[in-house]
Amino acid sequence: MTEFVVLKNLQPQPELVRENIKKDPGFGKYFTDHMAHIRYTIDDGWQAHEVKPYGPLVLDPAAAVFHYAQEIFEGLKAYRHADGSVWTFRPERNAARINRSAERLALPQLSEEDFINSLKALVSLDQAWVPTPESEADESSLYLRPFMIATERFLGVRASHEVDYYVIASPAGPYFAGGIKPLSIWLSTTLKRAGAGGTGFAKCGGNYASSLVPTNEAAAKGCQQVLFTDAEENKYIDELGGMNLMLVTKDGKLLTPGLSDTILDGVTRRSLLDLAPQLGLEPVERKIEVEEWREGAASGEIVEAFACGTAAVITPISKLVSEDFTIDHGETAGEKTMELRKTLLDIQYGRAEDTNNWLVRLA
Ligand code: COI
């Protein structure tokens, strides 16, 4: 196993500042004292594994990432259990996904061992930053953001010969400011996030960049998220701006779009599909037309909708708003939505037995 060399931050945040941040961290605003780093060159492969003080990167203005967006990332969380230990959830799935993203973006493969050890090295050093949940309703955690960027100084359009991988960590509360208050979603029918053969399934910055204008459009309509439809026929449910979408039917199906070139293989998505049978739900992955959702909601066949992702956990959806119609599930979170949410969070926070061995100890 390659050891991470530790270069300690000699000016960490004072304890009082850190404890205050953990009380109300919001999402993605504050960062811990260190970051993990591994450097890749085409000649030497991955090398120089280190954890060093968190701080700005010095990059050449001609670094490929700035020009051709050769960049990928991951998102996972570290959860503090009641006995003080710190765990993460199914990190081998993130390790596999970063390599699928890397393959699509012509970035180098990173071993599962390096990926998981980078999390362990960082979190064991910065474990004081992992919030302790005060109640079952408190979903605070330490959000982990591994990312890989092309850093060769070269303006020709080809895969970079130099790459840097980092992990940064950020104490996190709910992703949406309203917590689990049901969301309004805007249906974007003109602007697309991804198409067949593109990068939609990869976790690359470009997918998120292309969701920003539609997200602004959504905000202008009073909505907190955007839903994309497919680029070919403009009728199938694709993804939300930064998370997957699920529907619950009256007859007990948990419906979500099947994996394709444009759908991110979300770890929360997969885990909910895996957990569905124990809550009496049948998981169904297939193409779903927006029209099916609209008719199903009107007839009472589709009874709940929610967004899911590592950052979003499970956030209920109250409305889908479009130029022509509104689907309204009401302002009360759905019963199955909340059951799924509790089942997942209880495993992640160590309140329920981890019968699937999904948890990996970080500290
Ligand atoms: C995550 O859920 O971890 C993501 O990367 C999505 C992003 C919208 C924060």
Short mmCIF file of C-alpha atoms and ligand atoms in Angstrom, two decimals:
data_model
loop_
_atom_site.label_atom_id
_atom_site.label_comp_id
_atom_site.label_asym_id
_atom_site.label_seq_id
_atom_site.Cartn_x
_atom_site.Cartn_y
_atom_site.Cartn_z
CA MET A 1 0.00 0.00 0.00
CA THR A 2 1.33 3.47 -0.89
CA GLU A 3 1.48 5.61 2.23
CA PHE A 4 0.31 9.21 2.14
CA VAL A 5 3.05 11.51 3.46
CA VAL A 6 1.52 14.00 5.90
CA LEU A 7 2.54 17.65 5.90
CA LYS A 8 0.64 19.12 8.83
CA ASN A 9 -1.06 22.49 8.64
CA LEU A 10 0.75 24.60 11.22
CA GLN A 11 -2.05 27.17 11.22
CA PRO A 12 -5.26 25.13 11.45
CA GLN A 13 -8.54 26.90 12.10
CA PRO A 14 -8.92 27.66 15.82
CA GLU A 15 -11.14 25.11 17.59
CA LEU A 16 -13.79 27.73 18.36
CA VAL A 17 -14.06 28.75 14.69
CA ARG A 18 -14.27 25.09 13.61
CA GLU A 19 -16.95 24.26 16.18
CA ASN A 20 -19.01 27.29 15.14
CA ILE A 21 -18.79 26.30 11.47
CA LYS A 22 -19.97 22.77 12.31
CA LYS A 23 -23.07 24.13 14.05
CA ASP A 24 -24.42 25.64 10.84
CA PRO A 25 -22.20 24.69 7.89
CA GLY A 26 -24.69 25.12 5.01
CA PHE A 27 -23.34 23.33 1.94
CA GLY A 28 -19.90 23.70 0.33
CA LYS A 29 -18.89 26.94 2.05
CA TYR A 30 -16.19 25.91 4.53
CA PHE A 31 -13.23 23.58 4.15
CA THR A 32 -11.09 21.60 6.54
CA ASP A 33 -7.40 22.20 7.31
CA HIS A 34 -5.92 19.69 4.84
CA MET A 35 -6.32 18.18 1.38
CA ALA A 36 -5.08 14.92 -0.14
CA HIS A 37 -3.09 15.01 -3.38
CA ILE A 38 -1.59 12.55 -5.86
CA ARG A 39 0.31 13.61 -8.96
CA TYR A 40 0.26 11.78 -12.30
CA THR A 41 2.61 12.05 -15.24
CA ILE A 42 2.48 9.93 -18.36
CA ASP A 43 6.04 8.70 -17.69
CA ASP A 44 5.82 7.93 -13.97
CA GLY A 45 2.11 7.19 -13.34
CA TRP A 46 0.60 8.13 -9.95
CA GLN A 47 3.16 9.26 -7.40
CA ALA A 48 3.89 11.63 -4.50
CA HIS A 49 0.87 10.65 -2.37
CA GLU A 50 0.50 13.35 0.26
CA VAL A 51 -1.87 15.12 2.61
CA LYS A 52 -0.96 18.78 2.96
CA PRO A 53 -2.43 22.04 4.22
CA TYR A 54 -5.62 23.11 2.41
CA GLY A 55 -4.89 26.12 0.24
CA PRO A 56 -4.89 27.68 -3.22
CA LEU A 57 -3.33 25.74 -6.11
CA VAL A 58 -0.65 27.32 -8.25
CA LEU A 59 -1.43 26.35 -11.84
CA ASP A 60 -0.03 27.49 -15.15
CA PRO A 61 -2.55 29.65 -17.06
CA ALA A 62 -2.05 27.29 -20.01
CA ALA A 63 -3.03 24.21 -17.94
CA ALA A 64 -5.39 22.09 -20.08
CA VAL A 65 -8.20 22.10 -17.52
CA PHE A 66 -8.76 25.84 -18.00
CA HIS A 67 -9.19 25.54 -21.75
CA TYR A 68 -10.69 22.17 -22.57
CA ALA A 69 -12.46 21.28 -19.30
CA GLN A 70 -10.62 17.99 -18.85
CA GLU A 71 -11.91 17.52 -15.31
CA ILE A 72 -13.91 15.01 -13.29
CA PHE A 73 -15.06 14.78 -9.68
CA GLU A 74 -16.85 12.67 -7.09
CA GLY A 75 -19.03 13.36 -4.08
CA LEU A 76 -19.37 11.26 -0.95
CA LYS A 77 -19.82 11.86 2.76
CA ALA A 78 -18.21 10.95 6.07
CA TYR A 79 -20.74 10.24 8.84
CA ARG A 80 -20.05 10.32 12.58
CA HIS A 81 -21.62 7.46 14.52
CA ALA A 82 -22.77 7.67 18.14
CA ASP A 83 -19.52 6.04 19.39
CA GLY A 84 -17.47 8.79 17.70
CA SER A 85 -16.19 6.61 14.83
CA VAL A 86 -16.36 8.02 11.27
CA TRP A 87 -17.59 6.05 8.26
CA THR A 88 -18.27 6.49 4.58
CA PHE A 89 -20.81 4.79 2.34
CA ARG A 90 -20.08 2.44 -0.59
CA PRO A 91 -16.87 4.26 -1.61
CA GLU A 92 -15.94 1.46 -3.99
CA ARG A 93 -18.84 2.62 -6.18
CA ASN A 94 -17.37 6.14 -6.32
CA ALA A 95 -13.95 4.61 -7.06
CA ALA A 96 -15.44 2.66 -9.98
CA ARG A 97 -17.39 5.69 -11.20
CA ILE A 98 -14.42 8.06 -11.17
CA ASN A 99 -12.69 5.56 -13.45
CA ARG A 100 -15.67 5.44 -15.83
CA SER A 101 -15.62 9.24 -15.88
CA ALA A 102 -11.82 9.19 -16.34
CA GLU A 103 -12.14 6.84 -19.30
CA ARG A 104 -14.64 9.16 -21.02
CA LEU A 105 -12.59 12.31 -20.32
CA ALA A 106 -9.24 10.71 -21.34
CA LEU A 107 -7.88 10.95 -17.81
CA PRO A 108 -5.80 8.19 -16.16
CA GLN A 109 -7.30 5.36 -14.12
CA LEU A 110 -6.82 5.61 -10.35
CA SER A 111 -6.76 2.40 -8.28
CA GLU A 112 -9.60 1.76 -5.83
CA GLU A 113 -6.90 1.45 -3.18
CA ASP A 114 -5.51 4.95 -3.88
CA PHE A 115 -9.04 6.38 -4.02
CA ILE A 116 -10.17 4.92 -0.68
CA ASN A 117 -6.82 5.53 1.02
CA SER A 118 -6.91 9.18 -0.02
CA LEU A 119 -10.24 9.51 1.84
CA LYS A 120 -8.89 7.68 4.89
CA ALA A 121 -5.68 9.75 4.95
CA LEU A 122 -7.56 13.05 4.80
CA VAL A 123 -10.44 12.21 7.14
CA SER A 124 -8.28 10.61 9.80
CA LEU A 125 -6.26 13.84 9.99
CA ASP A 126 -9.29 16.18 9.82
CA GLN A 127 -11.72 14.03 11.81
CA ALA A 128 -12.45 16.86 14.27
CA TRP A 129 -14.28 18.50 11.34
CA VAL A 130 -16.88 15.72 11.06
CA PRO A 131 -20.07 17.07 12.64
CA THR A 132 -21.81 15.06 15.36
CA PRO A 133 -25.53 14.87 14.52
CA GLU A 134 -27.66 16.16 17.36
CA SER A 135 -30.77 14.19 16.47
CA GLU A 136 -32.12 11.85 13.81
CA ALA A 137 -33.37 14.89 11.93
CA ASP A 138 -29.84 16.33 11.79
CA GLU A 139 -28.21 15.18 8.54
CA SER A 140 -24.89 16.96 8.97
CA SER A 141 -21.77 15.20 7.73
CA LEU A 142 -18.38 15.91 6.20
CA TYR A 143 -18.81 16.15 2.42
CA LEU A 144 -15.82 14.74 0.53
CA ARG A 145 -14.99 16.05 -2.92
CA PRO A 146 -12.32 14.08 -4.83
CA PHE A 147 -11.45 15.62 -8.22
CA MET A 148 -8.99 15.12 -11.04
CA ILE A 149 -7.72 17.92 -13.29
CA ALA A 150 -5.54 18.09 -16.41
CA THR A 151 -2.57 20.26 -15.50
CA GLU A 152 -0.16 20.02 -18.42
CA ARG A 153 0.91 23.41 -19.83
CA PHE A 154 -0.12 22.84 -23.43
CA LEU A 155 -2.76 24.36 -25.70
CA GLY A 156 -2.99 21.55 -28.24
CA VAL A 157 -6.25 19.62 -27.99
CA ARG A 158 -5.18 16.19 -26.76
CA ALA A 159 -5.27 14.32 -23.45
CA SER A 160 -3.03 15.98 -20.89
CA HIS A 161 0.19 14.18 -19.95
CA GLU A 162 0.06 15.63 -16.44
CA VAL A 163 -2.85 15.26 -14.06
CA ASP A 164 -3.46 16.10 -10.42
CA TYR A 165 -5.95 14.37 -8.13
CA TYR A 166 -7.10 16.06 -4.92
CA VAL A 167 -9.61 15.43 -2.17
CA ILE A 168 -11.02 18.35 -0.23
CA ALA A 169 -13.55 18.13 2.59
CA SER A 170 -16.34 20.43 3.68
CA PRO A 171 -18.65 20.18 6.72
CA ALA A 172 -22.17 20.02 5.32
CA GLY A 173 -25.76 20.46 6.38
CA PRO A 174 -28.68 20.08 3.94
CA TYR A 175 -27.88 20.84 0.27
CA PHE A 176 -31.12 22.78 -0.19
CA ALA A 177 -31.52 25.79 2.07
CA GLY A 178 -35.01 24.64 3.11
CA GLY A 179 -33.73 21.22 4.29
CA ILE A 180 -36.32 18.60 3.43
CA LYS A 181 -38.98 21.16 2.52
CA PRO A 182 -40.45 19.86 -0.78
CA LEU A 183 -38.90 21.34 -3.92
CA SER A 184 -40.41 22.98 -6.96
CA ILE A 185 -38.77 21.82 -10.18
CA TRP A 186 -38.69 23.67 -13.48
CA LEU A 187 -38.97 21.56 -16.64
CA SER A 188 -36.36 22.71 -19.16
CA THR A 189 -37.51 21.67 -22.62
CA THR A 190 -35.23 23.78 -24.82
CA LEU A 191 -31.83 23.59 -23.13
CA LYS A 192 -30.30 20.12 -22.78
CA ARG A 193 -27.79 18.71 -20.37
CA ALA A 194 -26.57 15.69 -22.32
CA GLY A 195 -27.11 13.61 -25.42
CA ALA A 196 -26.41 10.09 -26.70
CA GLY A 197 -22.68 9.44 -26.94
CA GLY A 198 -21.90 12.50 -24.82
CA THR A 199 -20.64 12.84 -21.26
CA GLY A 200 -23.94 12.83 -19.34
CA PHE A 201 -23.15 9.62 -17.46
CA ALA A 202 -19.73 10.94 -16.39
CA LYS A 203 -19.27 13.17 -13.37
CA CYS A 204 -17.48 15.95 -15.20
CA GLY A 205 -17.72 19.67 -14.55
CA GLY A 206 -19.04 20.37 -18.05
CA ASN A 207 -22.34 18.61 -17.33
CA TYR A 208 -22.89 20.87 -14.35
CA ALA A 209 -21.76 23.99 -16.25
CA SER A 210 -24.42 23.30 -18.86
CA SER A 211 -27.07 23.11 -16.15
CA LEU A 212 -26.38 26.62 -14.83
CA VAL A 213 -28.42 28.68 -17.31
CA PRO A 214 -31.43 26.34 -16.99
CA THR A 215 -30.99 26.52 -13.19
CA ASN A 216 -31.13 30.31 -13.42
CA GLU A 217 -34.24 29.95 -15.56
CA ALA A 218 -35.71 27.69 -12.86
CA ALA A 219 -34.92 30.26 -10.16
CA ALA A 220 -36.62 32.96 -12.22
CA LYS A 221 -39.75 30.74 -12.19
CA GLY A 222 -39.52 30.33 -8.42
CA CYS A 223 -38.10 26.79 -8.61
CA GLN A 224 -35.06 25.34 -6.80
CA GLN A 225 -34.00 22.77 -9.41
CA VAL A 226 -34.31 22.01 -13.08
CA LEU A 227 -35.40 18.78 -14.79
CA PHE A 228 -34.00 17.96 -18.22
CA THR A 229 -35.67 15.90 -20.89
CA ASP A 230 -33.79 13.74 -23.40
CA ALA A 231 -32.09 15.52 -26.30
CA GLU A 232 -33.43 13.27 -29.09
CA GLU A 233 -37.18 13.18 -28.54
CA ASN A 234 -37.60 15.84 -25.87
CA LYS A 235 -40.11 13.74 -23.97
CA TYR A 236 -38.32 11.38 -21.58
CA ILE A 237 -37.30 12.31 -18.04
CA ASP A 238 -33.53 12.59 -17.88
CA GLU A 239 -31.81 14.07 -14.82
CA LEU A 240 -32.21 16.96 -12.48
CA GLY A 241 -29.49 19.63 -12.51
CA GLY A 242 -27.29 17.72 -10.08
CA MET A 243 -29.17 14.64 -8.92
CA ASN A 244 -31.39 11.73 -9.97
CA LEU A 245 -35.19 11.71 -9.95
CA MET A 246 -37.51 9.01 -8.57
CA LEU A 247 -41.27 8.51 -8.60
CA VAL A 248 -43.43 6.30 -6.37
CA THR A 249 -46.61 4.72 -7.72
CA LYS A 250 -49.80 3.89 -5.83
CA ASP A 251 -49.26 0.19 -6.58
CA GLY A 252 -45.83 0.19 -4.94
CA LYS A 253 -43.27 0.79 -7.69
CA LEU A 254 -40.15 2.89 -7.24
CA LEU A 255 -39.63 4.27 -10.74
CA THR A 256 -36.51 5.94 -12.11
CA PRO A 257 -34.99 6.42 -15.57
CA GLY A 258 -32.76 3.47 -16.52
CA LEU A 259 -29.02 4.05 -16.87
CA SER A 260 -27.95 5.34 -20.26
CA ASP A 261 -25.36 7.67 -21.80
CA THR A 262 -27.09 10.58 -20.10
CA ILE A 263 -27.94 9.32 -16.61
CA LEU A 264 -25.46 9.43 -13.74
CA ASP A 265 -25.15 6.10 -11.92
CA GLY A 266 -25.83 7.72 -8.54
CA VAL A 267 -24.78 5.85 -5.39
CA THR A 268 -27.92 7.06 -3.59
CA ARG A 269 -30.02 6.08 -6.61
CA ARG A 270 -28.53 2.56 -6.63
CA SER A 271 -28.86 2.17 -2.85
CA LEU A 272 -32.54 3.18 -2.85
CA LEU A 273 -33.25 0.69 -5.63
CA ASP A 274 -31.44 -1.94 -3.55
CA LEU A 275 -33.39 -1.03 -0.38
CA ALA A 276 -36.79 -0.72 -2.09
CA PRO A 277 -37.92 -4.36 -1.65
CA GLN A 278 -37.50 -4.22 2.13
CA LEU A 279 -39.96 -1.31 2.16
CA GLY A 280 -42.43 -3.20 -0.01
CA LEU A 281 -41.48 -1.31 -3.16
CA GLU A 282 -40.62 -2.85 -6.51
CA PRO A 283 -37.62 -1.07 -8.11
CA VAL A 284 -38.20 -0.29 -11.78
CA GLU A 285 -35.55 1.29 -14.05
CA ARG A 286 -36.86 2.27 -17.47
CA LYS A 287 -37.60 5.18 -19.77
CA ILE A 288 -40.30 7.43 -18.33
CA GLU A 289 -42.12 10.08 -20.33
CA VAL A 290 -42.87 13.41 -18.68
CA GLU A 291 -46.40 12.83 -19.98
CA GLU A 292 -46.59 9.54 -18.02
CA TRP A 293 -45.72 11.47 -14.84
CA ARG A 294 -48.30 14.13 -15.67
CA GLU A 295 -51.09 11.65 -16.40
CA GLY A 296 -50.10 9.42 -13.47
CA ALA A 297 -50.15 12.31 -11.02
CA ALA A 298 -53.55 13.44 -12.36
CA SER A 299 -55.08 9.95 -12.12
CA GLY A 300 -53.57 9.22 -8.71
CA GLU A 301 -51.32 6.48 -10.10
CA ILE A 302 -48.08 8.38 -9.33
CA VAL A 303 -48.23 9.55 -5.75
CA GLU A 304 -44.76 10.79 -4.79
CA ALA A 305 -41.66 12.28 -6.41
CA PHE A 306 -38.24 13.05 -5.00
CA ALA A 307 -34.70 14.08 -5.88
CA CYS A 308 -31.81 11.89 -4.71
CA GLY A 309 -28.05 12.22 -4.61
CA THR A 310 -25.19 12.25 -2.14
CA ALA A 311 -25.52 15.96 -1.49
CA ALA A 312 -29.33 16.08 -1.73
CA VAL A 313 -29.84 12.76 0.14
CA ILE A 314 -33.58 12.44 -0.59
CA THR A 315 -35.47 15.67 -1.02
CA PRO A 316 -39.22 15.49 -1.72
CA ILE A 317 -40.62 17.22 -4.82
CA SER A 318 -43.88 19.09 -4.50
CA LYS A 319 -44.23 20.44 -8.06
CA LEU A 320 -43.00 20.10 -11.61
CA VAL A 321 -43.61 23.43 -13.32
CA SER A 322 -43.46 23.93 -17.10
CA GLU A 323 -44.58 26.58 -19.60
CA ASP A 324 -47.75 24.58 -20.25
CA PHE A 325 -48.70 22.70 -17.09
CA THR A 326 -47.91 22.02 -13.42
CA ILE A 327 -47.78 18.64 -11.73
CA ASP A 328 -48.65 19.09 -8.06
CA HIS A 329 -47.90 16.48 -5.39
CA GLY A 330 -48.72 18.86 -2.53
CA GLU A 331 -46.48 20.40 0.11
CA THR A 332 -46.34 17.36 2.40
CA ALA A 333 -43.40 14.99 1.89
CA GLY A 334 -44.53 11.56 0.63
CA GLU A 335 -44.75 8.65 3.07
CA LYS A 336 -42.51 6.28 1.06
CA THR A 337 -40.08 9.12 0.32
CA MET A 338 -39.62 9.69 4.05
CA GLU A 339 -39.40 5.95 4.81
CA LEU A 340 -36.67 5.50 2.19
CA ARG A 341 -34.88 8.54 3.55
CA LYS A 342 -34.95 7.25 7.11
CA THR A 343 -33.87 3.74 6.10
CA LEU A 344 -30.87 5.10 4.19
CA LEU A 345 -29.82 7.65 6.82
CA ASP A 346 -30.17 5.10 9.65
CA ILE A 347 -27.63 2.87 7.88
CA GLN A 348 -25.29 5.74 7.06
CA TYR A 349 -25.31 7.08 10.64
CA GLY A 350 -24.97 3.62 12.20
CA ARG A 351 -28.46 3.62 13.74
CA ALA A 352 -29.48 0.49 11.83
CA GLU A 353 -27.50 -2.65 11.13
CA ASP A 354 -25.41 -2.43 7.97
CA THR A 355 -26.52 -5.82 6.66
CA ASN A 356 -25.13 -5.14 3.17
CA ASN A 357 -21.64 -4.15 4.40
CA TRP A 358 -21.95 -0.77 2.72
CA LEU A 359 -20.03 1.19 5.34
CA VAL A 360 -16.24 1.65 5.33
CA ARG A 361 -14.52 3.07 8.39
CA LEU A 362 -12.43 6.20 7.78
CA ALA A 363 -11.44 7.14 11.33
C1 COI B 1 -23.34 15.11 -5.08
O1 COI B 1 -24.50 14.83 -4.82
O2 COI B 1 -22.39 14.69 -4.40
C2 COI B 1 -23.00 15.95 -6.23
O3 COI B 1 -21.88 15.93 -6.66
C3 COI B 1 -24.03 16.84 -6.82
C4 COI B 1 -23.79 18.30 -6.69
C5 COI B 1 -25.06 18.97 -7.10
C6 COI B 1 -23.39 18.76 -5.33
#
